[in-house]
PDB file of C-alpha atoms in Angstrom:
ATOM      1  CA  MET T  13      27.954  46.898  24.825  1.00 41.00           C
ATOM      2  CA  SER T  14      24.301  47.394  24.242  1.00 43.00           C
ATOM      3  CA  THR T  15      21.586  46.422  26.646  1.00 43.00           C
ATOM      4  CA  VAL T  16      18.044  45.418  25.863  1.00 43.00           C
ATOM      5  CA  ALA T  17      15.468  46.851  28.094  1.00 45.00           C
ATOM      6  CA  LEU T  18      12.696  44.515  29.027  1.00 45.00           C
ATOM      7  CA  ASP T  19       9.046  45.656  29.279  1.00 49.00           C
ATOM      8  CA  PRO T  20       7.758  44.600  32.743  1.00 46.00           C
ATOM      9  CA  SER T  21       4.230  44.898  31.666  1.00 47.00           C
ATOM     10  CA  ARG T  22       4.810  42.336  28.887  1.00 49.00           C
ATOM     11  CA  ALA T  23       6.619  40.003  31.071  1.00 48.00           C
ATOM     12  CA  THR T  24       4.526  40.029  34.111  1.00 51.00           C
ATOM     13  CA  GLY T  25       1.279  41.473  33.004  1.00 54.00           C
ATOM     14  CA  PRO T  26      -2.100  39.704  33.051  1.00 57.00           C
ATOM     15  CA  ALA T  27      -2.773  37.592  29.966  1.00 57.00           C
ATOM     16  CA  PRO T  28      -5.443  38.775  27.661  1.00 59.00           C
ATOM     17  CA  ALA T  29      -8.919  37.776  28.237  1.00 59.00           C
ATOM     18  CA  VAL T  30      -9.967  35.113  25.870  1.00 57.00           C
ATOM     19  CA  ARG T  31     -13.460  35.842  24.428  1.00 62.00           C
ATOM     20  CA  HIS T  32     -15.659  33.063  24.139  1.00 62.00           C
ATOM     21  CA  LYS T  33     -18.380  32.734  21.841  1.00 64.00           C
ATOM     22  CA  ALA T  34     -21.839  32.196  23.168  1.00 69.00           C
ATOM     23  CA  THR T  35     -23.082  28.632  22.694  1.00 78.00           C
ATOM     24  CA  THR T  36     -26.321  28.919  20.582  1.00 85.00           C
ATOM     25  CA  PRO T  37     -29.095  26.303  21.151  1.00 84.00           C
ATOM     26  CA  GLY T  38     -28.425  25.061  17.619  1.00 87.00           C
ATOM     27  CA  ARG T  39     -24.821  24.323  18.431  1.00 88.00           C
ATOM     28  CA  ARG T  40     -25.844  22.568  21.705  1.00 90.00           C
ATOM     29  CA  LEU T  41     -28.195  20.247  19.633  1.00 93.00           C
ATOM     30  CA  LEU T  42     -25.404  19.602  17.315  1.00 93.00           C
ATOM     31  CA  HIS T  43     -23.128  18.538  20.123  1.00 93.00           C
ATOM     32  CA  VAL T  44     -25.800  16.387  21.580  1.00 94.00           C
ATOM     33  CA  PHE T  45     -26.317  14.634  18.089  1.00 95.00           C
ATOM     34  CA  LEU T  46     -22.578  14.119  17.692  1.00 95.00           C
ATOM     35  CA  VAL T  47     -22.331  12.522  21.206  1.00 96.00           C
ATOM     36  CA  VAL T  48     -25.315  10.176  20.534  1.00 96.00           C
ATOM     37  CA  VAL T  49     -23.883   9.227  17.010  1.00 96.00           C
ATOM     38  CA  ALA T  50     -20.368   8.741  18.433  1.00 95.00           C
ATOM     39  CA  ALA T  51     -21.925   6.489  21.353  1.00 95.00           C
ATOM     40  CA  ALA T  52     -23.953   4.529  18.863  1.00 95.00           C
ATOM     41  CA  TRP T  53     -20.970   3.815  16.747  1.00 92.00           C
ATOM     42  CA  LEU T  54     -18.518   2.935  19.608  1.00 94.00           C
ATOM     43  CA  PHE T  55     -21.014   0.729  21.562  1.00 94.00           C
ATOM     44  CA  PRO T  56     -20.794  -2.467  19.487  1.00 92.00           C
ATOM     45  CA  VAL T  57     -16.950  -2.286  19.295  1.00 92.00           C
ATOM     46  CA  LEU T  58     -16.650  -1.636  23.139  1.00 94.00           C
ATOM     47  CA  TRP T  59     -19.313  -4.388  23.749  1.00 93.00           C
ATOM     48  CA  ALA T  60     -17.359  -6.837  21.595  1.00 92.00           C
ATOM     49  CA  LEU T  61     -13.924  -5.884  23.194  1.00 93.00           C
ATOM     50  CA  TYR T  62     -15.630  -6.226  26.672  1.00 93.00           C
ATOM     51  CA  ASN T  63     -17.091  -9.758  26.011  1.00 91.00           C
ATOM     52  CA  SER T  64     -14.065 -11.038  24.227  1.00 92.00           C
ATOM     53  CA  PHE T  65     -12.246 -11.062  27.735  1.00 93.00           C
ATOM     54  CA  ARG T  66     -15.050 -12.901  29.543  1.00 92.00           C
ATOM     55  CA  ASP T  67     -15.600 -16.547  29.953  1.00 91.00           C
ATOM     56  CA  TYR T  68     -18.556 -18.137  28.307  1.00 90.00           C
ATOM     57  CA  HIS T  69     -19.706 -20.231  31.446  1.00 89.00           C
ATOM     58  CA  TYR T  70     -19.826 -17.055  33.564  1.00 91.00           C
ATOM     59  CA  THR T  71     -21.789 -15.006  31.100  1.00 90.00           C
ATOM     60  CA  ALA T  72     -24.224 -17.954  30.470  1.00 89.00           C
ATOM     61  CA  LEU T  73     -24.771 -18.099  34.225  1.00 90.00           C
ATOM     62  CA  HIS T  74     -24.926 -14.334  35.105  1.00 89.00           C
ATOM     63  CA  GLY T  75     -25.929 -13.056  31.742  1.00 87.00           C
ATOM     64  CA  TYR T  76     -24.012 -10.670  29.420  1.00 86.00           C
ATOM     65  CA  ALA T  77     -25.165  -7.565  31.498  1.00 85.00           C
ATOM     66  CA  SER T  78     -23.096  -8.745  34.443  1.00 86.00           C
ATOM     67  CA  PHE T  79     -19.577  -7.829  35.458  1.00 88.00           C
ATOM     68  CA  GLY T  80     -16.770 -10.369  35.914  1.00 86.00           C
ATOM     69  CA  GLY T  81     -15.497 -13.822  34.545  1.00 88.00           C
ATOM     70  CA  PHE T  82     -12.529 -12.106  32.795  1.00 91.00           C
ATOM     71  CA  THR T  83     -10.098 -14.260  30.963  1.00 90.00           C
ATOM     72  CA  VAL T  84      -7.751 -14.156  27.987  1.00 91.00           C
ATOM     73  CA  GLY T  85      -8.410 -17.696  27.129  1.00 91.00           C
ATOM     74  CA  ASN T  86     -10.851 -16.626  24.294  1.00 92.00           C
ATOM     75  CA  PHE T  87      -8.046 -15.215  22.274  1.00 93.00           C
ATOM     76  CA  THR T  88      -5.852 -18.403  22.574  1.00 93.00           C
ATOM     77  CA  ASN T  89      -8.809 -20.607  21.699  1.00 91.00           C
ATOM     78  CA  ALA T  90      -9.889 -18.375  18.749  1.00 91.00           C
ATOM     79  CA  TRP T  91      -6.372 -18.428  17.319  1.00 92.00           C
ATOM     80  CA  LYS T  92      -6.255 -22.313  17.574  1.00 91.00           C
ATOM     81  CA  GLN T  93      -9.709 -23.039  16.366  1.00 88.00           C
ATOM     82  CA  GLY T  94      -9.846 -20.438  13.669  1.00 86.00           C
ATOM     83  CA  ASP T  95      -6.354 -21.679  12.425  1.00 88.00           C
ATOM     84  CA  PHE T  96      -5.375 -17.914  12.224  1.00 90.00           C
ATOM     85  CA  THR T  97      -1.509 -18.533  11.464  1.00 92.00           C
ATOM     86  CA  LYS T  98      -2.456 -20.111   8.074  1.00 92.00           C
ATOM     87  CA  HIS T  99      -5.149 -17.858   7.310  1.00 92.00           C
ATOM     88  CA  PHE T 100      -3.116 -14.587   8.368  1.00 93.00           C
ATOM     89  CA  LEU T 101      -0.387 -15.740   6.093  1.00 94.00           C
ATOM     90  CA  ASN T 102      -2.940 -16.163   3.169  1.00 93.00           C
ATOM     91  CA  SER T 103      -4.121 -12.595   3.894  1.00 93.00           C
ATOM     92  CA  ALA T 104      -0.822 -11.327   3.801  1.00 94.00           C
ATOM     93  CA  MET T 105       0.207 -13.041   0.483  1.00 94.00           C
ATOM     94  CA  ILE T 106      -2.819 -11.430  -1.031  1.00 94.00           C
ATOM     95  CA  THR T 107      -3.164  -8.021   0.519  1.00 94.00           C
ATOM     96  CA  ILE T 108       0.666  -6.952   0.153  1.00 95.00           C
ATOM     97  CA  PRO T 109       1.250  -7.631  -3.538  1.00 95.00           C
ATOM     98  CA  ALA T 110      -2.318  -6.492  -4.389  1.00 95.00           C
ATOM     99  CA  VAL T 111      -1.781  -3.131  -2.601  1.00 95.00           C
ATOM    100  CA  PHE T 112       1.722  -2.688  -4.098  1.00 96.00           C
ATOM    101  CA  LEU T 113       0.701  -3.314  -7.674  1.00 96.00           C
ATOM    102  CA  THR T 114      -2.520  -1.236  -7.202  1.00 95.00           C
ATOM    103  CA  LEU T 115      -0.502   1.834  -6.079  1.00 95.00           C
ATOM    104  CA  LEU T 116       2.262   1.204  -8.655  1.00 95.00           C
ATOM    105  CA  LEU T 117      -0.044   0.799 -11.760  1.00 94.00           C
ATOM    106  CA  SER T 118      -2.303   3.428 -10.622  1.00 93.00           C
ATOM    107  CA  SER T 119       0.446   5.973 -10.112  1.00 94.00           C
ATOM    108  CA  MET T 120       1.675   5.139 -13.780  1.00 93.00           C
ATOM    109  CA  VAL T 121      -1.906   5.899 -15.071  1.00 90.00           C
ATOM    110  CA  ALA T 122      -2.281   8.960 -13.062  1.00 92.00           C
ATOM    111  CA  PHE T 123       1.136  10.217 -14.192  1.00 93.00           C
ATOM    112  CA  VAL T 124       0.221   9.898 -17.886  1.00 89.00           C
ATOM    113  CA  VAL T 125      -3.183  11.373 -17.582  1.00 88.00           C
ATOM    114  CA  ALA T 126      -1.954  14.454 -15.447  1.00 89.00           C
ATOM    115  CA  ARG T 127       1.522  15.042 -17.272  1.00 87.00           C
ATOM    116  CA  PHE T 128       0.601  14.409 -20.771  1.00 85.00           C
ATOM    117  CA  SER T 129      -2.446  16.045 -22.711  1.00 81.00           C
ATOM    118  CA  TYR T 130      -3.953  13.307 -24.978  1.00 77.00           C
ATOM    119  CA  ARG T 131      -7.380  13.421 -26.404  1.00 76.00           C
ATOM    120  CA  PHE T 132      -8.450  10.160 -24.721  1.00 79.00           C
ATOM    121  CA  ASN T 133      -7.171  11.025 -21.231  1.00 78.00           C
ATOM    122  CA  LEU T 134     -10.750  11.507 -19.974  1.00 79.00           C
ATOM    123  CA  ALA T 135     -11.892   8.235 -21.547  1.00 81.00           C
ATOM    124  CA  LEU T 136      -8.899   6.352 -20.277  1.00 79.00           C
ATOM    125  CA  LEU T 137      -9.535   7.526 -16.689  1.00 78.00           C
ATOM    126  CA  GLY T 138     -13.286   6.840 -17.028  1.00 80.00           C
ATOM    127  CA  MET T 139     -12.448   3.238 -18.290  1.00 79.00           C
ATOM    128  CA  PHE T 140     -10.210   2.488 -15.238  1.00 76.00           C
ATOM    129  CA  THR T 141     -12.763   3.996 -12.954  1.00 78.00           C
ATOM    130  CA  ALA T 142     -15.605   2.094 -14.366  1.00 78.00           C
ATOM    131  CA  ALA T 143     -14.599  -1.155 -12.593  1.00 71.00           C
ATOM    132  CA  ASN T 144     -15.651   0.692  -9.387  1.00 75.00           C
ATOM    133  CA  LEU T 145     -18.924   1.633 -10.541  1.00 78.00           C
ATOM    134  CA  LEU T 146     -20.070  -1.904 -11.489  1.00 79.00           C
ATOM    135  CA  PRO T 147     -21.401  -4.226  -8.801  1.00 82.00           C
ATOM    136  CA  PRO T 148     -19.145  -7.174  -8.524  1.00 83.00           C
ATOM    137  CA  GLN T 149     -22.130  -9.405  -8.627  1.00 84.00           C
ATOM    138  CA  ALA T 150     -22.755  -8.326 -12.265  1.00 84.00           C
ATOM    139  CA  LEU T 151     -19.441  -9.527 -13.284  1.00 86.00           C
ATOM    140  CA  LEU T 152     -19.535 -12.837 -11.207  1.00 87.00           C
ATOM    141  CA  ILE T 153     -20.308 -15.440 -14.022  1.00 90.00           C
ATOM    142  CA  PRO T 154     -17.862 -13.892 -16.766  1.00 90.00           C
ATOM    143  CA  ILE T 155     -14.948 -13.538 -14.437  1.00 90.00           C
ATOM    144  CA  TYR T 156     -15.475 -16.980 -13.060  1.00 91.00           C
ATOM    145  CA  ARG T 157     -15.461 -18.505 -16.587  1.00 92.00           C
ATOM    146  CA  MET T 158     -12.404 -16.382 -17.473  1.00 91.00           C
ATOM    147  CA  PHE T 159     -10.451 -17.608 -14.680  1.00 90.00           C
ATOM    148  CA  ARG T 160     -11.420 -21.348 -15.335  1.00 89.00           C
ATOM    149  CA  ALA T 161     -10.366 -20.873 -19.032  1.00 90.00           C
ATOM    150  CA  VAL T 162      -7.027 -18.970 -18.606  1.00 87.00           C
ATOM    151  CA  PRO T 163      -4.250 -21.453 -18.455  1.00 86.00           C
ATOM    152  CA  VAL T 164      -1.300 -20.767 -16.121  1.00 85.00           C
ATOM    153  CA  PRO T 165       2.060 -22.668 -15.393  1.00 85.00           C
ATOM    154  CA  ALA T 166       2.022 -25.294 -12.891  1.00 82.00           C
ATOM    155  CA  TRP T 167       4.438 -23.224 -10.737  1.00 81.00           C
ATOM    156  CA  ILE T 168       1.630 -20.672 -10.336  1.00 80.00           C
ATOM    157  CA  ASN T 169      -1.255 -23.110  -9.767  1.00 81.00           C
ATOM    158  CA  ASP T 170      -1.618 -26.881  -9.528  1.00 80.00           C
ATOM    159  CA  SER T 171      -4.884 -26.889 -11.411  1.00 78.00           C
ATOM    160  CA  GLY T 172      -3.355 -25.236 -14.481  1.00 84.00           C
ATOM    161  CA  THR T 173      -5.859 -22.321 -14.324  1.00 87.00           C
ATOM    162  CA  LEU T 174      -6.248 -19.151 -12.376  1.00 87.00           C
ATOM    163  CA  LEU T 175      -9.164 -20.650 -10.536  1.00 88.00           C
ATOM    164  CA  ASN T 176      -8.467 -21.492  -6.955  1.00 88.00           C
ATOM    165  CA  SER T 177      -5.125 -19.470  -7.006  1.00 89.00           C
ATOM    166  CA  LEU T 178      -3.840 -16.648  -4.838  1.00 90.00           C
ATOM    167  CA  TRP T 179      -2.414 -14.937  -7.910  1.00 91.00           C
ATOM    168  CA  GLY T 180      -5.991 -14.743  -9.389  1.00 90.00           C
ATOM    169  CA  LEU T 181      -7.196 -13.222  -6.241  1.00 91.00           C
ATOM    170  CA  ILE T 182      -4.348 -10.678  -6.408  1.00 93.00           C
ATOM    171  CA  ALA T 183      -5.135  -9.954  -9.917  1.00 92.00           C
ATOM    172  CA  ILE T 184      -8.806  -9.319  -9.367  1.00 92.00           C
ATOM    173  CA  ASN T 185      -8.254  -7.089  -6.279  1.00 92.00           C
ATOM    174  CA  THR T 186      -5.628  -5.095  -8.422  1.00 93.00           C
ATOM    175  CA  ALA T 187      -7.927  -4.646 -11.344  1.00 90.00           C
ATOM    176  CA  PHE T 188     -10.838  -3.507  -9.182  1.00 89.00           C
ATOM    177  CA  GLN T 189      -8.842  -1.003  -7.156  1.00 90.00           C
ATOM    178  CA  THR T 190      -6.723   0.538  -9.767  1.00 90.00           C
ATOM    179  CA  GLY T 191      -9.321   2.826 -11.100  1.00 88.00           C
ATOM    180  CA  PHE T 192     -10.219   4.706  -7.838  1.00 89.00           C
ATOM    181  CA  CYS T 193      -6.560   5.170  -7.065  1.00 92.00           C
ATOM    182  CA  ALA T 194      -5.731   6.407 -10.500  1.00 91.00           C
ATOM    183  CA  PHE T 195      -8.597   8.874 -10.157  1.00 89.00           C
ATOM    184  CA  VAL T 196      -7.336  10.238  -6.751  1.00 90.00           C
ATOM    185  CA  LEU T 197      -3.670  10.349  -7.801  1.00 92.00           C
ATOM    186  CA  SER T 198      -4.392  12.108 -11.121  1.00 90.00           C
ATOM    187  CA  ASN T 199      -6.332  14.789  -9.326  1.00 88.00           C
ATOM    188  CA  TYR T 200      -3.274  15.347  -7.006  1.00 90.00           C
ATOM    189  CA  MET T 201      -0.625  15.126  -9.795  1.00 91.00           C
ATOM    190  CA  LYS T 202      -2.364  17.906 -11.620  1.00 89.00           C
ATOM    191  CA  THR T 203      -1.526  20.294  -8.755  1.00 89.00           C
ATOM    192  CA  ILE T 204       2.140  19.740  -9.058  1.00 90.00           C
ATOM    193  CA  PRO T 205       3.585  22.743 -10.887  1.00 90.00           C
ATOM    194  CA  MET T 206       4.630  22.122 -14.530  1.00 89.00           C
ATOM    195  CA  GLU T 207       7.657  24.235 -14.030  1.00 90.00           C
ATOM    196  CA  LEU T 208       9.068  21.304 -12.060  1.00 90.00           C
ATOM    197  CA  TYR T 209       8.873  19.012 -15.077  1.00 91.00           C
ATOM    198  CA  GLU T 210      10.030  21.800 -17.453  1.00 90.00           C
ATOM    199  CA  ALA T 211      13.186  22.033 -15.335  1.00 92.00           C
ATOM    200  CA  ALA T 212      13.528  18.277 -15.271  1.00 91.00           C
ATOM    201  CA  ASP T 213      13.378  18.419 -19.174  1.00 91.00           C
ATOM    202  CA  VAL T 214      16.017  20.865 -19.220  1.00 92.00           C
ATOM    203  CA  ASP T 215      18.235  18.762 -16.958  1.00 90.00           C
ATOM    204  CA  GLY T 216      17.527  15.789 -19.305  1.00 90.00           C
ATOM    205  CA  ALA T 217      15.545  13.689 -17.146  1.00 90.00           C
ATOM    206  CA  SER T 218      13.717  11.112 -18.760  1.00 92.00           C
ATOM    207  CA  VAL T 219       9.647  10.522 -18.439  1.00 92.00           C
ATOM    208  CA  LEU T 220      10.417   7.402 -16.245  1.00 92.00           C
ATOM    209  CA  ARG T 221      12.812   9.311 -14.137  1.00 93.00           C
ATOM    210  CA  GLN T 222      10.321  12.334 -13.739  1.00 93.00           C
ATOM    211  CA  TRP T 223       7.712   9.686 -12.655  1.00 93.00           C
ATOM    212  CA  TRP T 224      10.008   7.820 -10.253  1.00 93.00           C
ATOM    213  CA  GLN T 225      12.149  10.552  -8.711  1.00 92.00           C
ATOM    214  CA  LEU T 226      10.105  13.577  -9.028  1.00 91.00           C
ATOM    215  CA  THR T 227       6.306  12.696  -9.056  1.00 93.00           C
ATOM    216  CA  LEU T 228       6.267   9.739  -6.595  1.00 93.00           C
ATOM    217  CA  PRO T 229       8.114  11.456  -3.633  1.00 92.00           C
ATOM    218  CA  LEU T 230       5.729  14.555  -3.963  1.00 91.00           C
ATOM    219  CA  CYS T 231       2.632  12.108  -3.924  1.00 91.00           C
ATOM    220  CA  ARG T 232       3.622  10.576  -0.632  1.00 88.00           C
ATOM    221  CA  PRO T 233       0.438  11.763   1.295  1.00 87.00           C
ATOM    222  CA  PRO T 234      -1.904  10.560  -1.135  1.00 90.00           C
ATOM    223  CA  LEU T 235      -0.068   7.284  -1.577  1.00 92.00           C
ATOM    224  CA  ALA T 236      -0.165   6.875   2.216  1.00 88.00           C
ATOM    225  CA  ALA T 237      -3.806   7.730   2.424  1.00 89.00           C
ATOM    226  CA  LEU T 238      -4.514   5.318  -0.466  1.00 91.00           C
ATOM    227  CA  ALA T 239      -2.409   2.520   0.933  1.00 92.00           C
ATOM    228  CA  THR T 240      -4.284   2.692   4.376  1.00 89.00           C
ATOM    229  CA  LEU T 241      -7.586   2.436   2.490  1.00 91.00           C
ATOM    230  CA  GLU T 242      -6.512  -0.222   0.129  1.00 92.00           C
ATOM    231  CA  VAL T 243      -5.042  -2.476   2.939  1.00 93.00           C
ATOM    232  CA  THR T 244      -8.465  -2.146   4.680  1.00 91.00           C
ATOM    233  CA  TRP T 245     -10.601  -3.021   1.690  1.00 92.00           C
ATOM    234  CA  ILE T 246      -8.392  -5.802   0.288  1.00 94.00           C
ATOM    235  CA  TYR T 247      -7.822  -7.388   3.679  1.00 93.00           C
ATOM    236  CA  ASN T 248     -11.486  -7.543   4.412  1.00 90.00           C
ATOM    237  CA  GLU T 249     -12.429  -8.512   0.939  1.00 88.00           C
ATOM    238  CA  PHE T 250     -14.379 -11.873   1.057  1.00 86.00           C
ATOM    239  CA  PHE T 251     -16.702 -11.924  -1.953  1.00 89.00           C
ATOM    240  CA  TRP T 252     -14.120 -12.809  -4.586  1.00 89.00           C
ATOM    241  CA  ALA T 253     -12.324 -15.104  -2.092  1.00 89.00           C
ATOM    242  CA  THR T 254     -15.495 -17.265  -1.820  1.00 88.00           C
ATOM    243  CA  VAL T 255     -16.000 -17.267  -5.525  1.00 88.00           C
ATOM    244  CA  LEU T 256     -12.530 -17.772  -6.954  1.00 89.00           C
ATOM    245  CA  LEU T 257     -11.063 -20.061  -4.219  1.00 88.00           C
ATOM    246  CA  GLN T 258     -12.163 -23.600  -3.738  1.00 83.00           C
ATOM    247  CA  SER T 259      -9.511 -24.891  -1.120  1.00 81.00           C
ATOM    248  CA  GLY T 260     -10.176 -24.137   2.343  1.00 80.00           C
ATOM    249  CA  ASP T 261      -6.410 -23.836   3.175  1.00 84.00           C
ATOM    250  CA  LYS T 262      -6.097 -20.923   0.855  1.00 87.00           C
ATOM    251  CA  PHE T 263      -9.050 -18.782   2.226  1.00 90.00           C
ATOM    252  CA  PRO T 264      -8.142 -15.426   3.892  1.00 91.00           C
ATOM    253  CA  ILE T 265      -8.377 -14.554   7.508  1.00 89.00           C
ATOM    254  CA  THR T 266     -12.073 -13.248   7.080  1.00 85.00           C
ATOM    255  CA  SER T 267     -13.027 -16.861   6.612  1.00 81.00           C
ATOM    256  CA  SER T 268     -11.735 -17.879   9.986  1.00 80.00           C
ATOM    257  CA  LEU T 269     -14.441 -16.219  11.797  1.00 83.00           C
ATOM    258  CA  ASN T 270     -16.847 -18.537  10.002  1.00 81.00           C
ATOM    259  CA  ASN T 271     -14.967 -21.408  11.563  1.00 79.00           C
ATOM    260  CA  LEU T 272     -15.672 -20.057  15.051  1.00 83.00           C
ATOM    261  CA  GLN T 273     -19.451 -20.578  14.516  1.00 79.00           C
ATOM    262  CA  GLY T 274     -21.004 -23.932  15.162  1.00 76.00           C
ATOM    263  CA  GLN T 275     -24.188 -25.436  13.483  1.00 73.00           C
ATOM    264  CA  PHE T 276     -26.231 -25.438  16.641  1.00 78.00           C
ATOM    265  CA  PHE T 277     -24.238 -23.282  19.035  1.00 80.00           C
ATOM    266  CA  THR T 278     -21.931 -20.117  18.948  1.00 83.00           C
ATOM    267  CA  ASP T 279     -19.886 -18.843  21.725  1.00 88.00           C
ATOM    268  CA  PHE T 280     -20.269 -15.203  21.101  1.00 90.00           C
ATOM    269  CA  ASN T 281     -17.334 -14.439  23.520  1.00 91.00           C
ATOM    270  CA  LEU T 282     -15.102 -16.630  21.476  1.00 91.00           C
ATOM    271  CA  LEU T 283     -16.479 -14.853  18.217  1.00 91.00           C
ATOM    272  CA  SER T 284     -15.760 -11.383  19.833  1.00 92.00           C
ATOM    273  CA  ALA T 285     -12.192 -12.415  20.512  1.00 93.00           C
ATOM    274  CA  GLY T 286     -11.650 -13.501  17.084  1.00 92.00           C
ATOM    275  CA  SER T 287     -13.104 -10.457  15.647  1.00 92.00           C
ATOM    276  CA  ILE T 288     -10.713  -8.427  17.691  1.00 92.00           C
ATOM    277  CA  ILE T 289      -7.704 -10.363  16.455  1.00 93.00           C
ATOM    278  CA  VAL T 290      -8.747 -10.022  12.865  1.00 92.00           C
ATOM    279  CA  ALA T 291      -9.328  -6.259  13.056  1.00 92.00           C
ATOM    280  CA  LEU T 292      -5.788  -5.581  14.798  1.00 92.00           C
ATOM    281  CA  PRO T 293      -3.773  -5.451  11.525  1.00 91.00           C
ATOM    282  CA  THR T 294      -5.975  -2.748   9.823  1.00 90.00           C
ATOM    283  CA  LEU T 295      -5.758  -0.799  13.001  1.00 90.00           C
ATOM    284  CA  ILE T 296      -1.972  -1.172  13.232  1.00 91.00           C
ATOM    285  CA  VAL T 297      -1.607  -0.111   9.586  1.00 88.00           C
ATOM    286  CA  PHE T 298      -3.835   2.890  10.223  1.00 86.00           C
ATOM    287  CA  PHE T 299      -2.046   4.106  13.372  1.00 87.00           C
ATOM    288  CA  LEU T 300       1.457   3.721  11.661  1.00 86.00           C
ATOM    289  CA  LEU T 301       0.205   5.808   8.599  1.00 82.00           C
ATOM    290  CA  GLN T 302      -1.996   8.110  10.519  1.00 79.00           C
ATOM    291  CA  ARG T 303      -0.267  11.208   9.984  1.00 76.00           C
ATOM    292  CA  GLN T 304       0.067  10.831   6.331  1.00 74.00           C
ATOM    293  CA  PHE T 305      -3.518   9.449   6.140  1.00 73.00           C
ATOM    294  CA  VAL T 306      -5.013  12.653   7.570  1.00 71.00           C
ATOM    295  CA  SER T 307      -2.791  14.898   5.485  1.00 69.00           C
ATOM    296  CA  GLY T 308      -3.656  12.890   2.341  1.00 64.00           C
ATOM    297  CA  LEU T 309      -7.441  13.190   3.126  1.00 64.00           C
ATOM    298  CA  THR T 310      -7.250  17.005   3.662  1.00 63.00           C
ATOM    299  CA  MET T 311      -4.979  17.647   0.774  1.00 61.00           C
ATOM    300  CA  GLY T 312      -6.366  20.598  -1.402  1.00 53.00           C
ATOM    301  CA  SER T 313      -8.954  21.458   1.203  1.00 53.00           C
ATOM    302  CA  THR T 314      -7.489  25.001   1.504  1.00 53.00           C
ATOM    303  CA  LYS T 315      -7.136  25.698  -2.112  1.00 48.00           C
ATOM    304  CA  GLY T 316      -9.581  27.596  -4.016  1.00 41.00           C
TER     305      GLY T 316
END
């Protein structure tokens, strides 16, 4: 029976000294700058969170710089006055299909651009990306007239056109976001080894199966990162909602904050509580997809 001799010096010896690099004045200045920027960025958020838990009458009497008057009534009042239940459902009915369609269509475009070598690949990708380069205000009148002229069945919209329809808002968000997602996904798909597709061809896999069962599982990090960004962008989108929607009961949750403001008086504590409630869904999505989001943002950063 063999025995293993332990080296006492390795087991009980002192740990090797850790060499610390000398902090240069430039690095200290950088740290001070980063702390100031972080504090400047966090202050409005923390101030809104702090005042969202405070009673308006207490702050009106003692000032916003005082301490006390804490309550959770602002959140319940903001939920009721802003009619958050209905508008949250509207935002969900707009955001979830729009994000799903954006990722689905952009992954198809990116797969074709990355997998096959056509003469018009670059022009095709540029055409899809062009929508992100134009300011939406420049397309306001043409799109409004187009939505007013396009007929749709009555089960889609009672007015018979795309105007004042949630489907129209889903379509416009999908159209504007597909180009950016296709650009990001195509760059990632080009890093997938072609040998995988050659092996799939030998096994008899069709192009559709290569896209669905081979490419999409490998693109999970960029898809998660794009899903996080798209949820935030489409959820917070308000410009096209104000242009293409005419009924107040169809507006997304971002319009509810406007309902918390009066013509001659605004309770900023109530408005802060409403803003915190509206921001929660995007924070939840970010923390759920945080791991994939970070890996998706740093993909390719270590490649030459």
